[in-house]
């Protein structure tokens, strides 16, 4: 009864941390860049956070989807030869 299970748990650490860290650099399996995401954290005031949540609710979408659309619109993909 006091033996530990050899089964890996949900939040268990990887055996090879270097491989695990570098795995995020690998291209997505389906070759679709939209399938690979990264978390972006920003600090906003509670008032602004509330306004963002209300705007998303009124539009019938999630805050994450609304902000992804906003960022994609403001920062379109650059084309070849574009100086930015």
mmCIF file of N, CA, C and O in Angstrom:
data_model
loop_
_atom_site.group_PDB
_atom_site.id
_atom_site.type_symbol
_atom_site.label_atom_id
_atom_site.label_comp_id
_atom_site.label_asym_id
_atom_site.label_seq_id
_atom_site.Cartn_x
_atom_site.Cartn_y
_atom_site.Cartn_z
ATOM 1 N N UNK A 1 0.800 -1.188 0.000
ATOM 2 C CA UNK A 1 0.000 0.000 0.000
ATOM 3 C C UNK A 1 0.845 1.255 0.000
ATOM 4 O O UNK A 1 0.398 2.281 -0.465
ATOM 5 N N UNK A 2 2.042 1.190 0.533
ATOM 6 C CA UNK A 2 2.874 2.382 0.594
ATOM 7 C C UNK A 2 3.727 2.555 -0.651
ATOM 8 O O UNK A 2 4.484 3.501 -0.752
ATOM 9 N N UNK A 3 3.617 1.651 -1.611
ATOM 10 C CA UNK A 3 4.396 1.774 -2.848
ATOM 11 C C UNK A 3 3.805 2.860 -3.731
ATOM 12 O O UNK A 3 2.595 3.030 -3.801
ATOM 13 N N UNK A 4 4.693 3.580 -4.403
ATOM 14 C CA UNK A 4 4.238 4.614 -5.334
ATOM 15 C C UNK A 4 3.906 3.980 -6.676
ATOM 16 O O UNK A 4 4.547 3.047 -7.108
ATOM 17 N N UNK A 5 2.937 4.559 -7.324
ATOM 18 C CA UNK A 5 2.548 4.084 -8.641
ATOM 19 C C UNK A 5 3.618 4.487 -9.653
ATOM 20 O O UNK A 5 4.159 5.589 -9.602
ATOM 21 N N UNK A 6 3.923 3.607 -10.598
ATOM 22 C CA UNK A 6 4.897 3.926 -11.639
ATOM 23 C C UNK A 6 4.234 4.648 -12.809
ATOM 24 O O UNK A 6 4.907 5.077 -13.728
ATOM 25 N N UNK A 7 2.922 4.763 -12.761
ATOM 26 C CA UNK A 7 2.197 5.449 -13.816
ATOM 27 C C UNK A 7 2.455 6.944 -13.737
ATOM 28 O O UNK A 7 2.438 7.531 -12.663
ATOM 29 N N UNK A 8 2.702 7.580 -14.884
ATOM 30 C CA UNK A 8 2.956 9.018 -14.917
ATOM 31 C C UNK A 8 1.664 9.771 -14.649
ATOM 32 O O UNK A 8 0.632 9.481 -15.223
ATOM 33 N N UNK A 9 1.750 10.769 -13.802
ATOM 34 C CA UNK A 9 0.589 11.575 -13.471
ATOM 35 C C UNK A 9 0.381 12.698 -14.465
ATOM 36 O O UNK A 9 1.214 12.959 -15.324
ATOM 37 N N UNK A 10 -0.728 13.375 -14.309
ATOM 38 C CA UNK A 10 -1.088 14.460 -15.215
ATOM 39 C C UNK A 10 -0.034 15.558 -15.240
ATOM 40 O O UNK A 10 0.348 16.058 -16.282
ATOM 41 N N UNK A 11 0.467 15.960 -14.088
ATOM 42 C CA UNK A 11 1.400 17.078 -14.013
ATOM 43 C C UNK A 11 2.827 16.622 -13.717
ATOM 44 O O UNK A 11 3.630 17.379 -13.203
ATOM 45 N N UNK A 12 3.142 15.406 -14.078
ATOM 46 C CA UNK A 12 4.491 14.918 -13.797
ATOM 47 C C UNK A 12 5.506 15.609 -14.697
ATOM 48 O O UNK A 12 5.199 16.036 -15.804
ATOM 49 N N UNK A 13 6.701 15.723 -14.198
ATOM 50 C CA UNK A 13 7.758 16.378 -14.963
ATOM 51 C C UNK A 13 8.340 15.402 -15.983
ATOM 52 O O UNK A 13 8.393 14.203 -15.755
ATOM 53 N N UNK A 14 8.818 15.923 -17.119
ATOM 54 C CA UNK A 14 9.399 15.041 -18.133
ATOM 55 C C UNK A 14 10.734 14.485 -17.654
ATOM 56 O O UNK A 14 11.430 15.105 -16.844
ATOM 57 N N UNK A 15 11.080 13.325 -18.163
ATOM 58 C CA UNK A 15 12.347 12.700 -17.792
ATOM 59 C C UNK A 15 13.526 13.504 -18.331
ATOM 60 O O UNK A 15 14.577 13.577 -17.710
ATOM 61 N N UNK A 16 13.361 14.109 -19.499
ATOM 62 C CA UNK A 16 14.433 14.876 -20.138
ATOM 63 C C UNK A 16 13.975 16.324 -20.321
ATOM 64 O O UNK A 16 13.367 16.664 -21.337
ATOM 65 N N UNK A 17 14.237 17.204 -19.348
ATOM 66 C CA UNK A 17 13.741 18.589 -19.437
ATOM 67 C C UNK A 17 14.222 19.339 -20.668
ATOM 68 O O UNK A 17 13.486 20.126 -21.232
ATOM 69 N N UNK A 18 15.451 19.114 -21.112
ATOM 70 C CA UNK A 18 15.962 19.825 -22.289
ATOM 71 C C UNK A 18 15.121 19.507 -23.524
ATOM 72 O O UNK A 18 14.780 20.382 -24.304
ATOM 73 N N UNK A 19 14.783 18.242 -23.690
ATOM 74 C CA UNK A 19 13.951 17.837 -24.834
ATOM 75 C C UNK A 19 12.567 18.467 -24.720
ATOM 76 O O UNK A 19 11.996 18.931 -25.693
ATOM 77 N N UNK A 20 12.027 18.520 -23.528
ATOM 78 C CA UNK A 20 10.702 19.075 -23.288
ATOM 79 C C UNK A 20 10.679 20.571 -23.587
ATOM 80 O O UNK A 20 9.758 21.072 -24.216
ATOM 81 N N UNK A 21 11.711 21.299 -23.170
ATOM 82 C CA UNK A 21 11.784 22.741 -23.415
ATOM 83 C C UNK A 21 11.934 23.028 -24.900
ATOM 84 O O UNK A 21 11.283 23.897 -25.460
ATOM 85 N N UNK A 22 12.784 22.276 -25.577
ATOM 86 C CA UNK A 22 13.032 22.511 -26.996
ATOM 87 C C UNK A 22 11.877 22.030 -27.873
ATOM 88 O O UNK A 22 11.802 22.388 -29.038
ATOM 89 N N UNK A 23 10.959 21.247 -27.336
ATOM 90 C CA UNK A 23 9.838 20.743 -28.119
ATOM 91 C C UNK A 23 8.968 21.882 -28.630
ATOM 92 O O UNK A 23 8.354 21.782 -29.677
ATOM 93 N N UNK A 24 8.909 22.996 -27.922
ATOM 94 C CA UNK A 24 8.088 24.115 -28.376
ATOM 95 C C UNK A 24 8.673 24.783 -29.612
ATOM 96 O O UNK A 24 7.975 25.499 -30.315
ATOM 97 N N UNK A 25 9.951 24.564 -29.903
ATOM 98 C CA UNK A 25 10.567 25.127 -31.095
ATOM 99 C C UNK A 25 10.245 24.322 -32.346
ATOM 100 O O UNK A 25 10.479 24.778 -33.455
ATOM 101 N N UNK A 26 9.733 23.121 -32.163
ATOM 102 C CA UNK A 26 9.432 22.257 -33.299
ATOM 103 C C UNK A 26 8.216 22.803 -34.045
ATOM 104 O O UNK A 26 7.300 23.355 -33.436
ATOM 105 N N UNK A 27 8.186 22.637 -35.380
ATOM 106 C CA UNK A 27 7.015 23.104 -36.124
ATOM 107 C C UNK A 27 5.797 22.264 -35.764
ATOM 108 O O UNK A 27 5.929 21.113 -35.353
ATOM 109 N N UNK A 28 4.596 22.815 -35.897
ATOM 110 C CA UNK A 28 3.403 22.043 -35.590
ATOM 111 C C UNK A 28 3.277 20.837 -36.510
ATOM 112 O O UNK A 28 3.741 20.866 -37.651
ATOM 113 N N UNK A 29 2.639 19.804 -36.031
ATOM 114 C CA UNK A 29 2.524 18.561 -36.795
ATOM 115 C C UNK A 29 1.739 18.722 -38.079
ATOM 116 O O UNK A 29 2.022 18.085 -39.068
ATOM 117 N N UNK A 30 0.720 19.570 -38.058
ATOM 118 C CA UNK A 30 -0.132 19.702 -39.240
ATOM 119 C C UNK A 30 0.365 20.780 -40.211
ATOM 120 O O UNK A 30 -0.316 21.119 -41.147
ATOM 121 N N UNK A 31 1.536 21.354 -39.953
ATOM 122 C CA UNK A 31 2.158 22.383 -40.794
ATOM 123 C C UNK A 31 1.308 23.643 -40.906
ATOM 124 O O UNK A 31 1.498 24.438 -41.792
ATOM 125 N N UNK A 32 0.342 23.796 -40.024
ATOM 126 C CA UNK A 32 -0.496 24.993 -40.002
ATOM 127 C C UNK A 32 -0.037 25.856 -38.845
ATOM 128 O O UNK A 32 -0.182 25.491 -37.691
ATOM 129 N N UNK A 33 0.526 27.029 -39.137
ATOM 130 C CA UNK A 33 1.057 27.897 -38.088
ATOM 131 C C UNK A 33 -0.034 28.336 -37.124
ATOM 132 O O UNK A 33 0.235 28.636 -35.973
ATOM 133 N N UNK A 34 -1.275 28.385 -37.568
ATOM 134 C CA UNK A 34 -2.376 28.776 -36.707
ATOM 135 C C UNK A 34 -2.666 27.745 -35.625
ATOM 136 O O UNK A 34 -3.315 28.047 -34.637
ATOM 137 N N UNK A 35 -2.185 26.524 -35.799
ATOM 138 C CA UNK A 35 -2.430 25.474 -34.825
ATOM 139 C C UNK A 35 -1.482 25.540 -33.645
ATOM 140 O O UNK A 35 -1.693 24.870 -32.645
ATOM 141 N N UNK A 36 -0.438 26.334 -33.736
ATOM 142 C CA UNK A 36 0.552 26.432 -32.663
ATOM 143 C C UNK A 36 0.417 27.795 -32.018
ATOM 144 O O UNK A 36 0.552 28.812 -32.676
ATOM 145 N N UNK A 37 0.111 27.844 -30.732
ATOM 146 C CA UNK A 37 -0.112 29.118 -30.076
ATOM 147 C C UNK A 37 0.855 29.318 -28.926
ATOM 148 O O UNK A 37 1.469 28.372 -28.448
ATOM 149 N N UNK A 38 0.982 30.541 -28.511
ATOM 150 C CA UNK A 38 1.788 30.889 -27.339
ATOM 151 C C UNK A 38 0.956 31.827 -26.478
ATOM 152 O O UNK A 38 0.172 32.631 -26.980
ATOM 153 N N UNK A 39 1.122 31.739 -25.192
ATOM 154 C CA UNK A 39 0.370 32.586 -24.264
ATOM 155 C C UNK A 39 1.020 33.962 -24.186
ATOM 156 O O UNK A 39 2.222 34.099 -24.135
ATOM 157 N N UNK A 40 0.192 34.985 -24.202
ATOM 158 C CA UNK A 40 0.637 36.368 -24.086
ATOM 159 C C UNK A 40 -0.003 36.950 -22.840
ATOM 160 O O UNK A 40 -1.227 36.923 -22.697
ATOM 161 N N UNK A 41 0.793 37.452 -21.929
ATOM 162 C CA UNK A 41 0.276 38.008 -20.685
ATOM 163 C C UNK A 41 0.517 39.511 -20.663
ATOM 164 O O UNK A 41 1.624 39.962 -20.908
ATOM 165 N N UNK A 42 -0.542 40.259 -20.383
ATOM 166 C CA UNK A 42 -0.425 41.712 -20.257
ATOM 167 C C UNK A 42 -1.104 42.154 -18.971
ATOM 168 O O UNK A 42 -1.990 41.465 -18.454
ATOM 169 N N UNK A 43 -0.692 43.284 -18.459
ATOM 170 C CA UNK A 43 -1.309 43.850 -17.271
ATOM 171 C C UNK A 43 -2.274 44.949 -17.707
ATOM 172 O O UNK A 43 -1.898 45.848 -18.460
ATOM 173 N N UNK A 44 -3.511 44.847 -17.257
ATOM 174 C CA UNK A 44 -4.507 45.883 -17.526
ATOM 175 C C UNK A 44 -5.214 46.207 -16.216
ATOM 176 O O UNK A 44 -5.232 45.394 -15.291
ATOM 177 N N UNK A 45 -5.806 47.367 -16.162
ATOM 178 C CA UNK A 45 -6.537 47.751 -14.959
ATOM 179 C C UNK A 45 -7.813 46.917 -14.865
ATOM 180 O O UNK A 45 -8.330 46.439 -15.890
ATOM 181 N N UNK A 46 -8.339 46.755 -13.682
ATOM 182 C CA UNK A 46 -9.606 46.028 -13.545
ATOM 183 C C UNK A 46 -10.736 46.663 -14.366
ATOM 184 O O UNK A 46 -11.574 45.959 -14.929
ATOM 185 N N UNK A 47 -10.736 47.990 -14.466
ATOM 186 C CA UNK A 47 -11.756 48.679 -15.246
ATOM 187 C C UNK A 47 -11.664 48.311 -16.728
ATOM 188 O O UNK A 47 -12.671 47.997 -17.362
ATOM 189 N N UNK A 48 -10.443 48.338 -17.274
ATOM 190 C CA UNK A 48 -10.262 47.978 -18.681
ATOM 191 C C UNK A 48 -10.614 46.512 -18.904
ATOM 192 O O UNK A 48 -11.255 46.160 -19.899
ATOM 193 N N UNK A 49 -10.227 45.656 -18.000
ATOM 194 C CA UNK A 49 -10.552 44.227 -18.120
ATOM 195 C C UNK A 49 -12.064 44.039 -18.182
ATOM 196 O O UNK A 49 -12.570 43.262 -19.001
ATOM 197 N N UNK A 50 -12.777 44.755 -17.345
ATOM 198 C CA UNK A 50 -14.236 44.671 -17.366
ATOM 199 C C UNK A 50 -14.825 45.135 -18.681
ATOM 200 O O UNK A 50 -15.736 44.504 -19.224
ATOM 201 N N UNK A 51 -14.305 46.249 -19.215
ATOM 202 C CA UNK A 51 -14.804 46.756 -20.502
ATOM 203 C C UNK A 51 -14.531 45.774 -21.630
ATOM 204 O O UNK A 51 -15.377 45.588 -22.521
ATOM 205 N N UNK A 52 -13.361 45.134 -21.594
ATOM 206 C CA UNK A 52 -13.019 44.143 -22.623
ATOM 207 C C UNK A 52 -13.972 42.958 -22.545
ATOM 208 O O UNK A 52 -14.487 42.480 -23.562
ATOM 209 N N UNK A 53 -14.237 42.474 -21.337
ATOM 210 C CA UNK A 53 -15.122 41.324 -21.163
ATOM 211 C C UNK A 53 -16.548 41.647 -21.619
ATOM 212 O O UNK A 53 -17.195 40.830 -22.277
ATOM 213 N N UNK A 54 -17.023 42.856 -21.293
ATOM 214 C CA UNK A 54 -18.369 43.257 -21.711
ATOM 215 C C UNK A 54 -18.455 43.366 -23.225
ATOM 216 O O UNK A 54 -19.429 42.913 -23.843
ATOM 217 N N UNK A 55 -17.427 43.941 -23.856
ATOM 218 C CA UNK A 55 -17.419 44.072 -25.318
ATOM 219 C C UNK A 55 -17.454 42.697 -25.978
ATOM 220 O O UNK A 55 -18.192 42.477 -26.944
ATOM 221 N N UNK A 56 -16.680 41.759 -25.471
ATOM 222 C CA UNK A 56 -16.665 40.410 -26.034
ATOM 223 C C UNK A 56 -18.029 39.741 -25.845
ATOM 224 O O UNK A 56 -18.554 39.105 -26.768
ATOM 225 N N UNK A 57 -18.606 39.890 -24.661
ATOM 226 C CA UNK A 57 -19.914 39.294 -24.390
ATOM 227 C C UNK A 57 -20.972 39.840 -25.341
ATOM 228 O O UNK A 57 -21.774 39.090 -25.903
ATOM 229 N N UNK A 58 -20.972 41.151 -25.545
ATOM 230 C CA UNK A 58 -21.947 41.770 -26.449
ATOM 231 C C UNK A 58 -21.778 41.283 -27.885
ATOM 232 O O UNK A 58 -22.749 41.228 -28.639
ATOM 233 N N UNK A 59 -20.558 40.967 -28.267
ATOM 234 C CA UNK A 59 -20.296 40.472 -29.626
ATOM 235 C C UNK A 59 -20.527 38.974 -29.744
ATOM 236 O O UNK A 59 -20.458 38.405 -30.837
ATOM 237 N N UNK A 60 -20.737 38.324 -28.618
ATOM 238 C CA UNK A 60 -21.005 36.886 -28.634
ATOM 239 C C UNK A 60 -19.779 36.038 -28.888
ATOM 240 O O UNK A 60 -19.881 34.941 -29.435
ATOM 241 N N UNK A 61 -18.613 36.557 -28.515
ATOM 242 C CA UNK A 61 -17.376 35.799 -28.699
ATOM 243 C C UNK A 61 -16.585 35.814 -27.395
ATOM 244 O O UNK A 61 -16.905 36.558 -26.475
ATOM 245 N N UNK A 62 -15.555 35.007 -27.352
ATOM 246 C CA UNK A 62 -14.707 34.983 -26.165
ATOM 247 C C UNK A 62 -13.731 36.152 -26.207
ATOM 248 O O UNK A 62 -13.439 36.695 -27.281
ATOM 249 N N UNK A 63 -13.227 36.518 -25.054
ATOM 250 C CA UNK A 63 -12.225 37.583 -24.969
ATOM 251 C C UNK A 63 -11.001 37.187 -25.784
ATOM 252 O O UNK A 63 -10.445 37.997 -26.537
ATOM 253 N N UNK A 64 -10.581 35.935 -25.669
ATOM 254 C CA UNK A 64 -9.393 35.486 -26.397
ATOM 255 C C UNK A 64 -9.575 35.624 -27.903
ATOM 256 O O UNK A 64 -8.689 36.129 -28.600
ATOM 257 N N UNK A 65 -10.734 35.196 -28.423
ATOM 258 C CA UNK A 65 -10.974 35.318 -29.862
ATOM 259 C C UNK A 65 -11.021 36.776 -30.302
ATOM 260 O O UNK A 65 -10.490 37.143 -31.349
ATOM 261 N N UNK A 66 -11.661 37.623 -29.496
ATOM 262 C CA UNK A 66 -11.749 39.034 -29.837
ATOM 263 C C UNK A 66 -10.357 39.663 -29.884
ATOM 264 O O UNK A 66 -10.025 40.416 -30.807
ATOM 265 N N UNK A 67 -9.522 39.358 -28.894
ATOM 266 C CA UNK A 67 -8.180 39.944 -28.859
ATOM 267 C C UNK A 67 -7.284 39.362 -29.953
ATOM 268 O O UNK A 67 -6.452 40.075 -30.516
ATOM 269 N N UNK A 68 -7.452 38.090 -30.286
ATOM 270 C CA UNK A 68 -6.684 37.518 -31.414
ATOM 271 C C UNK A 68 -7.017 38.247 -32.707
ATOM 272 O O UNK A 68 -6.133 38.583 -33.493
ATOM 273 N N UNK A 69 -8.322 38.489 -32.940
ATOM 274 C CA UNK A 69 -8.738 39.212 -34.147
ATOM 275 C C UNK A 69 -8.171 40.628 -34.159
ATOM 276 O O UNK A 69 -7.690 41.108 -35.188
ATOM 277 N N UNK A 70 -8.225 41.295 -33.008
ATOM 278 C CA UNK A 70 -7.694 42.653 -32.900
ATOM 279 C C UNK A 70 -6.200 42.683 -33.210
ATOM 280 O O UNK A 70 -5.728 43.516 -33.998
ATOM 281 N N UNK A 71 -5.459 41.767 -32.623
ATOM 282 C CA UNK A 71 -4.008 41.739 -32.850
ATOM 283 C C UNK A 71 -3.679 41.372 -34.296
ATOM 284 O O UNK A 71 -2.754 41.937 -34.890
ATOM 285 N N UNK A 72 -4.427 40.447 -34.873
ATOM 286 C CA UNK A 72 -4.190 40.072 -36.273
ATOM 287 C C UNK A 72 -4.471 41.252 -37.201
ATOM 288 O O UNK A 72 -3.768 41.455 -38.192
ATOM 289 N N UNK A 73 -5.483 42.032 -36.875
ATOM 290 C CA UNK A 73 -5.826 43.205 -37.682
ATOM 291 C C UNK A 73 -4.767 44.296 -37.550
ATOM 292 O O UNK A 73 -4.373 44.929 -38.518
ATOM 293 N N UNK A 74 -4.291 44.516 -36.349
ATOM 294 C CA UNK A 74 -3.300 45.564 -36.099
ATOM 295 C C UNK A 74 -1.896 45.182 -36.546
ATOM 296 O O UNK A 74 -1.087 46.043 -36.868
ATOM 297 N N UNK A 75 -1.600 43.900 -36.548
ATOM 298 C CA UNK A 75 -0.271 43.423 -36.907
ATOM 299 C C UNK A 75 -0.375 42.336 -37.987
ATOM 300 O O UNK A 75 -0.129 41.154 -37.714
ATOM 301 N N UNK A 76 -0.718 42.732 -39.213
ATOM 302 C CA UNK A 76 -0.866 41.744 -40.280
ATOM 303 C C UNK A 76 0.485 41.107 -40.618
ATOM 304 O O UNK A 76 1.547 41.695 -40.335
ATOM 305 N N UNK A 77 0.439 39.925 -41.200
ATOM 306 C CA UNK A 77 1.709 39.277 -41.589
ATOM 307 C C UNK A 77 2.470 40.177 -42.562
ATOM 308 O O UNK A 77 1.871 40.831 -43.408
ATOM 309 N N UNK A 78 3.771 40.222 -42.403
ATOM 310 C CA UNK A 78 4.595 41.022 -43.308
ATOM 311 C C UNK A 78 4.815 40.247 -44.603
ATOM 312 O O UNK A 78 4.870 39.031 -44.607
ATOM 313 N N UNK A 79 4.956 40.987 -45.690
ATOM 314 C CA UNK A 79 5.218 40.363 -46.977
ATOM 315 C C UNK A 79 6.691 40.499 -47.314
ATOM 316 O O UNK A 79 7.407 41.313 -46.717
ATOM 317 N N UNK A 80 7.148 39.728 -48.246
ATOM 318 C CA UNK A 80 8.549 39.778 -48.665
ATOM 319 C C UNK A 80 8.871 41.201 -49.143
ATOM 320 O O UNK A 80 8.100 41.813 -49.860
ATOM 321 N N UNK A 81 9.982 41.736 -48.684
ATOM 322 C CA UNK A 81 10.411 43.054 -49.089
ATOM 323 C C UNK A 81 9.827 44.170 -48.261
ATOM 324 O O UNK A 81 10.157 45.330 -48.439
ATOM 325 N N UNK A 82 8.943 43.825 -47.319
ATOM 326 C CA UNK A 82 8.366 44.833 -46.428
ATOM 327 C C UNK A 82 9.413 45.234 -45.398
ATOM 328 O O UNK A 82 9.976 44.382 -44.730
ATOM 329 N N UNK A 83 9.731 46.529 -45.276
ATOM 330 C CA UNK A 83 10.798 46.943 -44.368
ATOM 331 C C UNK A 83 10.507 46.706 -42.887
ATOM 332 O O UNK A 83 11.393 46.687 -42.076
ATOM 333 N N UNK A 84 9.258 46.538 -42.508
ATOM 334 C CA UNK A 84 8.960 46.309 -41.098
ATOM 335 C C UNK A 84 9.093 44.866 -40.820
ATOM 336 O O UNK A 84 9.556 44.219 -40.111
#
